[in-house]
């Protein structure tokens, strides 16, 4: 029913109503109401106590008529039964969970009581004992919804009926729900009060505006609400402009003033198209002269606010300041390691010197820090351009970076240079081992020119500013490099790496390597940069190294190097299981514990054979030096001692392209000799490199006609190959291999006494079925697992025989 309105009678006592209220204008349905219910207006007495009615919203219409109890004027009686029952049920449900009826369900009435003759017999309640309540509460905490079996066991244990237990849990759940609703209502009420107070203060400010020029009351006249809102927005924008100017002054090292403001304060709040200022342009430029603050560029598909950009700039400036100080300060901030001469960070001195710009270290995380100085064959401008371009950065450090992208360009720099460039980036950093997970980081990259020929590029994680949708396992503290130009196109690079990561995700075998800062540290970045720059210098030179085969044309050299780089990239992606390819990890029971087996489907990729590709990789510790292990694996004359593709005999080098001064940095084409006339000879493309941080040997069988096309300068993208190979790194300071019954000590392979051994990663990618829709068999997995085990055992046996 719809109660249309209730009219208070304001007439005096002479009208004979005695201050009562008239209930009128009440629509009703004559087909569903008893005859004569609304035959005439009735008087509602104002002396009825309000607490008699359970529903406040209906209390105006559902009060019983005490003075005139005629059937034709009794409205409340039609609803009394249903309202009364609901009130009693709500009262019963809101009682404490320790109260219950004496075995009743709420429907037990005295059978001798007839309708209308006697009032219902009052239900008898009893309170459970403290022991019963304790047992019930304990089960309720574990299981708020017990099943029939649990209720039966509990009723037997507490000497209660099963329905008593059932009703107790129902009441307890209702009570818990009511408490939660009350708490939520309280929070919403507090928030509503705050909003109401804020609304009132804004209304007061709008009613009493103050002139910004004289400070007195402003004469607004007939100012519209839109104009008042625009003036408030103007004040906020002025404050924000002052904040940006302060940041610009800190950025440029001198005080900065904003652009001249328009005469009308309303012009700041309206865009050129007449729309509101906060929704107009996506570019905000401060014309501050030659040293102006870089243009803030926000892509149109993003919703980044000016406040976010100012927070990013503030974080970038703090990170840049920390990086420069860490690069220039020696002791006591950096301490020389006596054994290897490597610099280690004094964490106590670091905490005294710097305030953490991205917050405190998360629980369970450990810190790694390193610094390395080196000279590279590249000038500062070219290196800065490489670092600020995500594609060129990934190509320069392709064995360290699995994937990278620029998600947002906040500043392009100023004056046509990278000075002041600021951008958001994502990257996947890797160590070539299945025992070390890929590090996924989101960070700001900021570039600044400090002097003529002196640049700095810094990275810092943004986890404290921008919420991450994934669980963060690594945070990048201010890290990067300071580059200074030197004569003859060289540059001096000081690289600093500082990170916090979850060590529980790393295998015990690699923890010493990472904690010492060697795995992802500055030494690896500088060594890779030196090797890649040396390779670029050789390739750009007009002279051909003496070891290179002059029969290969310049275009053929470029095609072979491009093919070799694609081979190495695919090898790294298969070892580390990065997102470059969609791998499916297999948990096979017949595979060794430290061997990771994955599969993927190769479809419509001209650079790979179609079908199901299986990748298997493992890492082991060997008591030989990294140099000796690398020389053994790359030597084509010794290849038959471990490679089943060599047909049991030595291989011959058919082509050689040098990529560095060291003879081990090269791309070569090998040919295995045929054992009989029916067996055709096979070509193997191989790339090897060696630097201070580690070494790599990657190879893949290739088709002979396809390689003839490549060596003549043809397109290498259509050469199908699946790479296999080895990655070698030192086992870390103080590490002497895995611990079983004791330490594996000694350096039986010779070399430097400071190196305890090597960590060798062995990986194979094999086409197990040429049909992408085929299912993987257990025999294929066992074959690859046996291939890895056999190769490792052959390498160990060969090195022990030589020792």
PDB file of N, CA and C in Angstrom, residues 287-377:
ATOM      1  N   UNK A 287      57.000  28.486 -20.547  1.00  0.00           N
ATOM      2  CA  UNK A 287      57.997  29.242 -21.328  1.00  0.00           C
ATOM      3  C   UNK A 287      58.933  29.989 -20.409  1.00  0.00           C
ATOM      4  N   UNK A 288      60.000  29.309 -19.982  1.00  0.00           N
ATOM      5  CA  UNK A 288      60.898  29.886 -19.001  1.00  0.00           C
ATOM      6  C   UNK A 288      62.241  30.259 -19.608  1.00  0.00           C
ATOM      7  N   UNK A 289      62.301  30.501 -20.898  1.00  0.00           N
ATOM      8  CA  UNK A 289      63.568  30.889 -21.499  1.00  0.00           C
ATOM      9  C   UNK A 289      64.349  29.688 -21.986  1.00  0.00           C
ATOM     10  N   UNK A 290      65.647  29.886 -22.152  1.00  0.00           N
ATOM     11  CA  UNK A 290      66.494  28.825 -22.723  1.00  0.00           C
ATOM     12  C   UNK A 290      66.572  27.618 -21.811  1.00  0.00           C
ATOM     13  N   UNK A 291      66.592  27.860 -20.472  1.00  0.00           N
ATOM     14  CA  UNK A 291      66.692  26.765 -19.517  1.00  0.00           C
ATOM     15  C   UNK A 291      65.322  26.391 -18.989  1.00  0.00           C
ATOM     16  N   UNK A 292      64.351  26.392 -19.854  1.00  0.00           N
ATOM     17  CA  UNK A 292      62.983  26.134 -19.414  1.00  0.00           C
ATOM     18  C   UNK A 292      62.845  24.697 -18.925  1.00  0.00           C
ATOM     19  N   UNK A 293      61.844  24.486 -18.074  1.00  0.00           N
ATOM     20  CA  UNK A 293      61.521  23.142 -17.612  1.00  0.00           C
ATOM     21  C   UNK A 293      61.063  22.314 -18.796  1.00  0.00           C
ATOM     22  N   UNK A 294      61.470  21.070 -18.903  1.00  0.00           N
ATOM     23  CA  UNK A 294      61.084  20.261 -20.052  1.00  0.00           C
ATOM     24  C   UNK A 294      59.580  20.177 -20.214  1.00  0.00           C
ATOM     25  N   UNK A 295      59.172  20.082 -21.468  1.00  0.00           N
ATOM     26  CA  UNK A 295      57.750  19.979 -21.775  1.00  0.00           C
ATOM     27  C   UNK A 295      57.201  18.668 -21.224  1.00  0.00           C
ATOM     28  N   UNK A 296      56.077  18.775 -20.508  1.00  0.00           N
ATOM     29  CA  UNK A 296      55.437  17.598 -19.967  1.00  0.00           C
ATOM     30  C   UNK A 296      54.472  17.042 -21.010  1.00  0.00           C
ATOM     31  N   UNK A 297      54.769  15.884 -21.545  1.00  0.00           N
ATOM     32  CA  UNK A 297      53.941  15.275 -22.581  1.00  0.00           C
ATOM     33  C   UNK A 297      53.226  14.077 -21.982  1.00  0.00           C
ATOM     34  N   UNK A 298      51.903  14.070 -22.039  1.00  0.00           N
ATOM     35  CA  UNK A 298      51.105  12.970 -21.531  1.00  0.00           C
ATOM     36  C   UNK A 298      50.328  12.373 -22.681  1.00  0.00           C
ATOM     37  N   UNK A 299      50.492  11.094 -23.000  1.00  0.00           N
ATOM     38  CA  UNK A 299      49.719  10.493 -24.080  1.00  0.00           C
ATOM     39  C   UNK A 299      48.228  10.639 -23.831  1.00  0.00           C
ATOM     40  N   UNK A 300      47.476  10.801 -24.928  1.00  0.00           N
ATOM     41  CA  UNK A 300      46.050  11.065 -24.798  1.00  0.00           C
ATOM     42  C   UNK A 300      45.291   9.884 -24.221  1.00  0.00           C
ATOM     43  N   UNK A 301      45.858   8.670 -24.305  1.00  0.00           N
ATOM     44  CA  UNK A 301      45.153   7.519 -23.786  1.00  0.00           C
ATOM     45  C   UNK A 301      45.443   7.279 -22.320  1.00  0.00           C
ATOM     46  N   UNK A 302      46.158   8.156 -21.658  1.00  0.00           N
ATOM     47  CA  UNK A 302      46.448   8.019 -20.242  1.00  0.00           C
ATOM     48  C   UNK A 302      45.721   9.102 -19.458  1.00  0.00           C
ATOM     49  N   UNK A 303      45.579   8.849 -18.159  1.00  0.00           N
ATOM     50  CA  UNK A 303      44.880   9.790 -17.291  1.00  0.00           C
ATOM     51  C   UNK A 303      45.810  10.329 -16.213  1.00  0.00           C
ATOM     52  N   UNK A 304      47.097  10.403 -16.506  1.00  0.00           N
ATOM     53  CA  UNK A 304      48.061  10.915 -15.538  1.00  0.00           C
ATOM     54  C   UNK A 304      47.778  12.384 -15.247  1.00  0.00           C
ATOM     55  N   UNK A 305      47.768  12.731 -13.968  1.00  0.00           N
ATOM     56  CA  UNK A 305      47.489  14.095 -13.565  1.00  0.00           C
ATOM     57  C   UNK A 305      48.783  14.864 -13.414  1.00  0.00           C
ATOM     58  N   UNK A 306      48.623  16.182 -13.331  1.00  0.00           N
ATOM     59  CA  UNK A 306      49.801  17.022 -13.127  1.00  0.00           C
ATOM     60  C   UNK A 306      50.463  16.721 -11.798  1.00  0.00           C
ATOM     61  N   UNK A 307      49.663  16.331 -10.808  1.00  0.00           N
ATOM     62  CA  UNK A 307      50.234  15.977  -9.517  1.00  0.00           C
ATOM     63  C   UNK A 307      51.113  14.742  -9.641  1.00  0.00           C
ATOM     64  N   UNK A 308      50.683  13.736 -10.427  1.00  0.00           N
ATOM     65  CA  UNK A 308      51.515  12.551 -10.641  1.00  0.00           C
ATOM     66  C   UNK A 308      52.837  12.932 -11.300  1.00  0.00           C
ATOM     67  N   UNK A 309      52.773  13.815 -12.300  1.00  0.00           N
ATOM     68  CA  UNK A 309      54.000  14.195 -13.004  1.00  0.00           C
ATOM     69  C   UNK A 309      54.946  14.956 -12.087  1.00  0.00           C
ATOM     70  N   UNK A 310      54.390  15.792 -11.228  1.00  0.00           N
ATOM     71  CA  UNK A 310      55.259  16.518 -10.294  1.00  0.00           C
ATOM     72  C   UNK A 310      55.876  15.565  -9.276  1.00  0.00           C
ATOM     73  N   UNK A 311      55.114  14.540  -8.858  1.00  0.00           N
ATOM     74  CA  UNK A 311      55.682  13.545  -7.938  1.00  0.00           C
ATOM     75  C   UNK A 311      56.777  12.736  -8.630  1.00  0.00           C
ATOM     76  N   UNK A 312      56.570  12.385  -9.896  1.00  0.00           N
ATOM     77  CA  UNK A 312      57.613  11.674 -10.641  1.00  0.00           C
ATOM     78  C   UNK A 312      58.873  12.528 -10.770  1.00  0.00           C
ATOM     79  N   UNK A 313      58.700  13.802 -11.063  1.00  0.00           N
ATOM     80  CA  UNK A 313      59.860  14.679 -11.217  1.00  0.00           C
ATOM     81  C   UNK A 313      60.593  14.839  -9.890  1.00  0.00           C
ATOM     82  N   UNK A 314      59.838  14.955  -8.811  1.00  0.00           N
ATOM     83  CA  UNK A 314      60.479  15.094  -7.496  1.00  0.00           C
ATOM     84  C   UNK A 314      61.260  13.834  -7.139  1.00  0.00           C
ATOM     85  N   UNK A 315      60.686  12.662  -7.421  1.00  0.00           N
ATOM     86  CA  UNK A 315      61.388  11.411  -7.153  1.00  0.00           C
ATOM     87  C   UNK A 315      62.629  11.292  -8.036  1.00  0.00           C
ATOM     88  N   UNK A 316      62.513  11.677  -9.310  1.00  0.00           N
ATOM     89  CA  UNK A 316      63.655  11.596 -10.216  1.00  0.00           C
ATOM     90  C   UNK A 316      64.793  12.504  -9.776  1.00  0.00           C
ATOM     91  N   UNK A 317      64.469  13.696  -9.309  1.00  0.00           N
ATOM     92  CA  UNK A 317      65.512  14.618  -8.842  1.00  0.00           C
ATOM     93  C   UNK A 317      66.219  14.069  -7.613  1.00  0.00           C
ATOM     94  N   UNK A 318      65.449  13.484  -6.684  1.00  0.00           N
ATOM     95  CA  UNK A 318      66.069  12.900  -5.488  1.00  0.00           C
ATOM     96  C   UNK A 318      66.950  11.717  -5.863  1.00  0.00           C
ATOM     97  N   UNK A 319      66.479  10.883  -6.795  1.00  0.00           N
ATOM     98  CA  UNK A 319      67.277   9.737  -7.223  1.00  0.00           C
ATOM     99  C   UNK A 319      68.550  10.173  -7.944  1.00  0.00           C
ATOM    100  N   UNK A 320      68.460  11.223  -8.780  1.00  0.00           N
ATOM    101  CA  UNK A 320      69.643  11.726  -9.476  1.00  0.00           C
ATOM    102  C   UNK A 320      70.673  12.248  -8.493  1.00  0.00           C
ATOM    103  N   UNK A 321      70.222  12.967  -7.478  1.00  0.00           N
ATOM    104  CA  UNK A 321      71.139  13.495  -6.479  1.00  0.00           C
ATOM    105  C   UNK A 321      71.844  12.360  -5.744  1.00  0.00           C
ATOM    106  N   UNK A 322      71.109  11.295  -5.414  1.00  0.00           N
ATOM    107  CA  UNK A 322      71.717  10.168  -4.711  1.00  0.00           C
ATOM    108  C   UNK A 322      72.713   9.435  -5.606  1.00  0.00           C
ATOM    109  N   UNK A 323      72.366   9.245  -6.876  1.00  0.00           N
ATOM    110  CA  UNK A 323      73.269   8.541  -7.785  1.00  0.00           C
ATOM    111  C   UNK A 323      74.596   9.279  -7.942  1.00  0.00           C
ATOM    112  N   UNK A 324      74.545  10.589  -8.140  1.00  0.00           N
ATOM    113  CA  UNK A 324      75.775  11.358  -8.340  1.00  0.00           C
ATOM    114  C   UNK A 324      76.654  11.282  -7.100  1.00  0.00           C
ATOM    115  N   UNK A 325      76.047  11.380  -5.916  1.00  0.00           N
ATOM    116  CA  UNK A 325      76.835  11.306  -4.680  1.00  0.00           C
ATOM    117  C   UNK A 325      77.450   9.921  -4.510  1.00  0.00           C
ATOM    118  N   UNK A 326      76.699   8.866  -4.842  1.00  0.00           N
ATOM    119  CA  UNK A 326      77.245   7.518  -4.705  1.00  0.00           C
ATOM    120  C   UNK A 326      78.339   7.254  -5.727  1.00  0.00           C
ATOM    121  N   UNK A 327      78.265   7.896  -6.889  1.00  0.00           N
ATOM    122  CA  UNK A 327      79.300   7.721  -7.899  1.00  0.00           C
ATOM    123  C   UNK A 327      80.573   8.471  -7.551  1.00  0.00           C
ATOM    124  N   UNK A 328      80.473   9.591  -6.848  1.00  0.00           N
ATOM    125  CA  UNK A 328      81.628  10.444  -6.588  1.00  0.00           C
ATOM    126  C   UNK A 328      82.257  10.183  -5.228  1.00  0.00           C
ATOM    127  N   UNK A 329      81.515   9.603  -4.284  1.00  0.00           N
ATOM    128  CA  UNK A 329      82.014   9.406  -2.927  1.00  0.00           C
ATOM    129  C   UNK A 329      82.717   8.061  -2.817  1.00  0.00           C
ATOM    130  N   UNK A 330      83.887   8.081  -2.164  1.00  0.00           N
ATOM    131  CA  UNK A 330      84.628   6.835  -1.940  1.00  0.00           C
ATOM    132  C   UNK A 330      84.428   6.396  -0.494  1.00  0.00           C
ATOM    133  N   UNK A 331      85.490   6.140   0.222  1.00  0.00           N
ATOM    134  CA  UNK A 331      85.370   5.752   1.621  1.00  0.00           C
ATOM    135  C   UNK A 331      84.867   6.934   2.450  1.00  0.00           C
ATOM    136  N   UNK A 332      84.061   6.672   3.475  1.00  0.00           N
ATOM    137  CA  UNK A 332      83.659   5.357   4.014  1.00  0.00           C
ATOM    138  C   UNK A 332      82.402   4.775   3.376  1.00  0.00           C
ATOM    139  N   UNK A 333      81.838   5.435   2.357  1.00  0.00           N
ATOM    140  CA  UNK A 333      80.618   4.904   1.745  1.00  0.00           C
ATOM    141  C   UNK A 333      80.898   3.613   0.989  1.00  0.00           C
ATOM    142  N   UNK A 334      82.004   3.561   0.259  1.00  0.00           N
ATOM    143  CA  UNK A 334      82.403   2.364  -0.472  1.00  0.00           C
ATOM    144  C   UNK A 334      83.710   1.839   0.112  1.00  0.00           C
ATOM    145  N   UNK A 335      83.755   0.529   0.345  1.00  0.00           N
ATOM    146  CA  UNK A 335      84.920  -0.111   0.955  1.00  0.00           C
ATOM    147  C   UNK A 335      85.457  -1.162  -0.013  1.00  0.00           C
ATOM    148  N   UNK A 336      86.775  -1.168  -0.203  1.00  0.00           N
ATOM    149  CA  UNK A 336      87.413  -2.129  -1.096  1.00  0.00           C
ATOM    150  C   UNK A 336      87.429  -3.527  -0.465  1.00  0.00           C
ATOM    151  N   UNK A 337      87.038  -4.508  -1.265  1.00  0.00           N
ATOM    152  CA  UNK A 337      87.125  -5.894  -0.824  1.00  0.00           C
ATOM    153  C   UNK A 337      88.571  -6.363  -0.949  1.00  0.00           C
ATOM    154  N   UNK A 338      89.123  -6.917   0.129  1.00  0.00           N
ATOM    155  CA  UNK A 338      90.535  -7.297   0.147  1.00  0.00           C
ATOM    156  C   UNK A 338      90.795  -8.440  -0.832  1.00  0.00           C
ATOM    157  N   UNK A 339      89.866  -9.397  -0.942  1.00  0.00           N
ATOM    158  CA  UNK A 339      90.115 -10.582  -1.768  1.00  0.00           C
ATOM    159  C   UNK A 339      90.101 -10.252  -3.258  1.00  0.00           C
ATOM    160  N   UNK A 340      89.002  -9.704  -3.734  1.00  0.00           N
ATOM    161  CA  UNK A 340      88.894  -9.486  -5.167  1.00  0.00           C
ATOM    162  C   UNK A 340      89.079  -8.051  -5.601  1.00  0.00           C
ATOM    163  N   UNK A 341      89.236  -7.127  -4.659  1.00  0.00           N
ATOM    164  CA  UNK A 341      89.391  -5.726  -5.009  1.00  0.00           C
ATOM    165  C   UNK A 341      88.092  -5.056  -5.422  1.00  0.00           C
ATOM    166  N   UNK A 342      86.952  -5.748  -5.285  1.00  0.00           N
ATOM    167  CA  UNK A 342      85.662  -5.191  -5.670  1.00  0.00           C
ATOM    168  C   UNK A 342      85.154  -4.268  -4.565  1.00  0.00           C
ATOM    169  N   UNK A 343      84.457  -3.199  -4.964  1.00  0.00           N
ATOM    170  CA  UNK A 343      83.934  -2.243  -3.994  1.00  0.00           C
ATOM    171  C   UNK A 343      82.622  -2.739  -3.408  1.00  0.00           C
ATOM    172  N   UNK A 344      82.492  -2.591  -2.097  1.00  0.00           N
ATOM    173  CA  UNK A 344      81.273  -2.990  -1.395  1.00  0.00           C
ATOM    174  C   UNK A 344      80.691  -1.767  -0.689  1.00  0.00           C
ATOM    175  N   UNK A 345      79.356  -1.710  -0.647  1.00  0.00           N
ATOM    176  CA  UNK A 345      78.673  -0.579  -0.027  1.00  0.00           C
ATOM    177  C   UNK A 345      78.628  -0.745   1.485  1.00  0.00           C
ATOM    178  N   UNK A 346      78.996   0.320   2.197  1.00  0.00           N
ATOM    179  CA  UNK A 346      78.859   0.353   3.648  1.00  0.00           C
ATOM    180  C   UNK A 346      77.425   0.779   3.962  1.00  0.00           C
ATOM    181  N   UNK A 347      76.586  -0.193   4.317  1.00  0.00           N
ATOM    182  CA  UNK A 347      75.155   0.078   4.469  1.00  0.00           C
ATOM    183  C   UNK A 347      74.876   1.028   5.632  1.00  0.00           C
ATOM    184  N   UNK A 348      75.652   0.944   6.705  1.00  0.00           N
ATOM    185  CA  UNK A 348      75.448   1.864   7.830  1.00  0.00           C
ATOM    186  C   UNK A 348      75.728   3.307   7.408  1.00  0.00           C
ATOM    187  N   UNK A 349      76.815   3.493   6.677  1.00  0.00           N
ATOM    188  CA  UNK A 349      77.138   4.836   6.202  1.00  0.00           C
ATOM    189  C   UNK A 349      76.097   5.319   5.182  1.00  0.00           C
ATOM    190  N   UNK A 350      75.574   4.394   4.382  1.00  0.00           N
ATOM    191  CA  UNK A 350      74.547   4.772   3.407  1.00  0.00           C
ATOM    192  C   UNK A 350      73.298   5.283   4.112  1.00  0.00           C
ATOM    193  N   UNK A 351      72.869   4.586   5.175  1.00  0.00           N
ATOM    194  CA  UNK A 351      71.665   5.020   5.891  1.00  0.00           C
ATOM    195  C   UNK A 351      71.883   6.344   6.598  1.00  0.00           C
ATOM    196  N   UNK A 352      73.126   6.600   7.032  1.00  0.00           N
ATOM    197  CA  UNK A 352      73.401   7.898   7.663  1.00  0.00           C
ATOM    198  C   UNK A 352      73.460   9.027   6.636  1.00  0.00           C
ATOM    199  N   UNK A 353      73.840   8.713   5.418  1.00  0.00           N
ATOM    200  CA  UNK A 353      74.028   9.756   4.405  1.00  0.00           C
ATOM    201  C   UNK A 353      72.758  10.078   3.645  1.00  0.00           C
ATOM    202  N   UNK A 354      71.963   9.047   3.320  1.00  0.00           N
ATOM    203  CA  UNK A 354      70.813   9.244   2.444  1.00  0.00           C
ATOM    204  C   UNK A 354      69.513   8.895   3.161  1.00  0.00           C
ATOM    205  N   UNK A 355      68.467   9.595   2.765  1.00  0.00           N
ATOM    206  CA  UNK A 355      67.111   9.253   3.178  1.00  0.00           C
ATOM    207  C   UNK A 355      66.488   8.399   2.088  1.00  0.00           C
ATOM    208  N   UNK A 356      65.980   7.209   2.426  1.00  0.00           N
ATOM    209  CA  UNK A 356      65.418   6.339   1.378  1.00  0.00           C
ATOM    210  C   UNK A 356      64.308   7.052   0.596  1.00  0.00           C
ATOM    211  N   UNK A 357      64.515   7.196  -0.695  1.00  0.00           N
ATOM    212  CA  UNK A 357      63.544   7.943  -1.502  1.00  0.00           C
ATOM    213  C   UNK A 357      62.352   7.095  -1.912  1.00  0.00           C
ATOM    214  N   UNK A 358      62.431   5.770  -1.766  1.00  0.00           N
ATOM    215  CA  UNK A 358      61.269   4.925  -2.072  1.00  0.00           C
ATOM    216  C   UNK A 358      60.847   4.115  -0.856  1.00  0.00           C
ATOM    217  N   UNK A 359      61.147   4.608   0.332  1.00  0.00           N
ATOM    218  CA  UNK A 359      60.682   3.950   1.538  1.00  0.00           C
ATOM    219  C   UNK A 359      61.647   2.900   2.047  1.00  0.00           C
ATOM    220  N   UNK A 360      61.253   2.299   3.178  1.00  0.00           N
ATOM    221  CA  UNK A 360      62.094   1.309   3.827  1.00  0.00           C
ATOM    222  C   UNK A 360      62.040  -0.025   3.089  1.00  0.00           C
ATOM    223  N   UNK A 361      63.028  -0.841   3.362  1.00  0.00           N
ATOM    224  CA  UNK A 361      63.130  -2.147   2.707  1.00  0.00           C
ATOM    225  C   UNK A 361      62.014  -3.061   3.188  1.00  0.00           C
ATOM    226  N   UNK A 362      61.314  -3.738   2.275  1.00  0.00           N
ATOM    227  CA  UNK A 362      60.250  -4.666   2.688  1.00  0.00           C
ATOM    228  C   UNK A 362      60.809  -5.830   3.493  1.00  0.00           C
ATOM    229  N   UNK A 363      59.951  -6.409   4.313  1.00  0.00           N
ATOM    230  CA  UNK A 363      60.360  -7.554   5.118  1.00  0.00           C
ATOM    231  C   UNK A 363      60.703  -8.736   4.220  1.00  0.00           C
ATOM    232  N   UNK A 364      61.787  -9.414   4.547  1.00  0.00           N
ATOM    233  CA  UNK A 364      62.210 -10.573   3.783  1.00  0.00           C
ATOM    234  C   UNK A 364      63.093 -10.256   2.596  1.00  0.00           C
ATOM    235  N   UNK A 365      63.275  -8.985   2.274  1.00  0.00           N
ATOM    236  CA  UNK A 365      64.127  -8.593   1.155  1.00  0.00           C
ATOM    237  C   UNK A 365      65.573  -8.435   1.626  1.00  0.00           C
ATOM    238  N   UNK A 366      66.507  -8.663   0.703  1.00  0.00           N
ATOM    239  CA  UNK A 366      67.922  -8.426   0.968  1.00  0.00           C
ATOM    240  C   UNK A 366      68.417  -7.379  -0.027  1.00  0.00           C
ATOM    241  N   UNK A 367      69.569  -6.794   0.304  1.00  0.00           N
ATOM    242  CA  UNK A 367      70.109  -5.690  -0.492  1.00  0.00           C
ATOM    243  C   UNK A 367      71.365  -6.133  -1.218  1.00  0.00           C
ATOM    244  N   UNK A 368      71.504  -5.694  -2.476  1.00  0.00           N
ATOM    245  CA  UNK A 368      72.739  -5.874  -3.223  1.00  0.00           C
ATOM    246  C   UNK A 368      73.154  -4.508  -3.770  1.00  0.00           C
ATOM    247  N   UNK A 369      74.437  -4.218  -3.709  1.00  0.00           N
ATOM    248  CA  UNK A 369      74.947  -2.930  -4.178  1.00  0.00           C
ATOM    249  C   UNK A 369      76.351  -3.132  -4.731  1.00  0.00           C
ATOM    250  N   UNK A 370      76.653  -2.436  -5.808  1.00  0.00           N
ATOM    251  CA  UNK A 370      77.977  -2.550  -6.434  1.00  0.00           C
ATOM    252  C   UNK A 370      78.255  -1.283  -7.225  1.00  0.00           C
ATOM    253  N   UNK A 371      79.558  -1.033  -7.455  1.00  0.00           N
ATOM    254  CA  UNK A 371      79.999   0.107  -8.258  1.00  0.00           C
ATOM    255  C   UNK A 371      81.192  -0.327  -9.097  1.00  0.00           C
ATOM    256  N   UNK A 372      81.192   0.110 -10.359  1.00  0.00           N
ATOM    257  CA  UNK A 372      82.263  -0.269 -11.279  1.00  0.00           C
ATOM    258  C   UNK A 372      82.594   0.920 -12.169  1.00  0.00           C
ATOM    259  N   UNK A 373      83.878   1.092 -12.455  1.00  0.00           N
ATOM    260  CA  UNK A 373      84.347   2.165 -13.330  1.00  0.00           C
ATOM    261  C   UNK A 373      85.083   1.550 -14.510  1.00  0.00           C
ATOM    262  N   UNK A 374      84.785   2.061 -15.712  1.00  0.00           N
ATOM    263  CA  UNK A 374      85.428   1.534 -16.906  1.00  0.00           C
ATOM    264  C   UNK A 374      85.451   2.562 -18.024  1.00  0.00           C
ATOM    265  N   UNK A 375      86.246   2.283 -19.050  1.00  0.00           N
ATOM    266  CA  UNK A 375      86.365   3.143 -20.224  1.00  0.00           C
ATOM    267  C   UNK A 375      85.792   2.376 -21.413  1.00  0.00           C
ATOM    268  N   UNK A 376      84.917   3.030 -22.166  1.00  0.00           N
ATOM    269  CA  UNK A 376      84.245   2.378 -23.289  1.00  0.00           C
ATOM    270  C   UNK A 376      84.466   3.191 -24.555  1.00  0.00           C
ATOM    271  N   UNK A 377      84.377   2.487 -25.706  1.00  0.00           N
ATOM    272  CA  UNK A 377      84.585   3.151 -27.004  1.00  0.00           C
ATOM    273  C   UNK A 377      83.246   3.701 -27.489  1.00  0.00           C
TER     274      UNK A 377
END
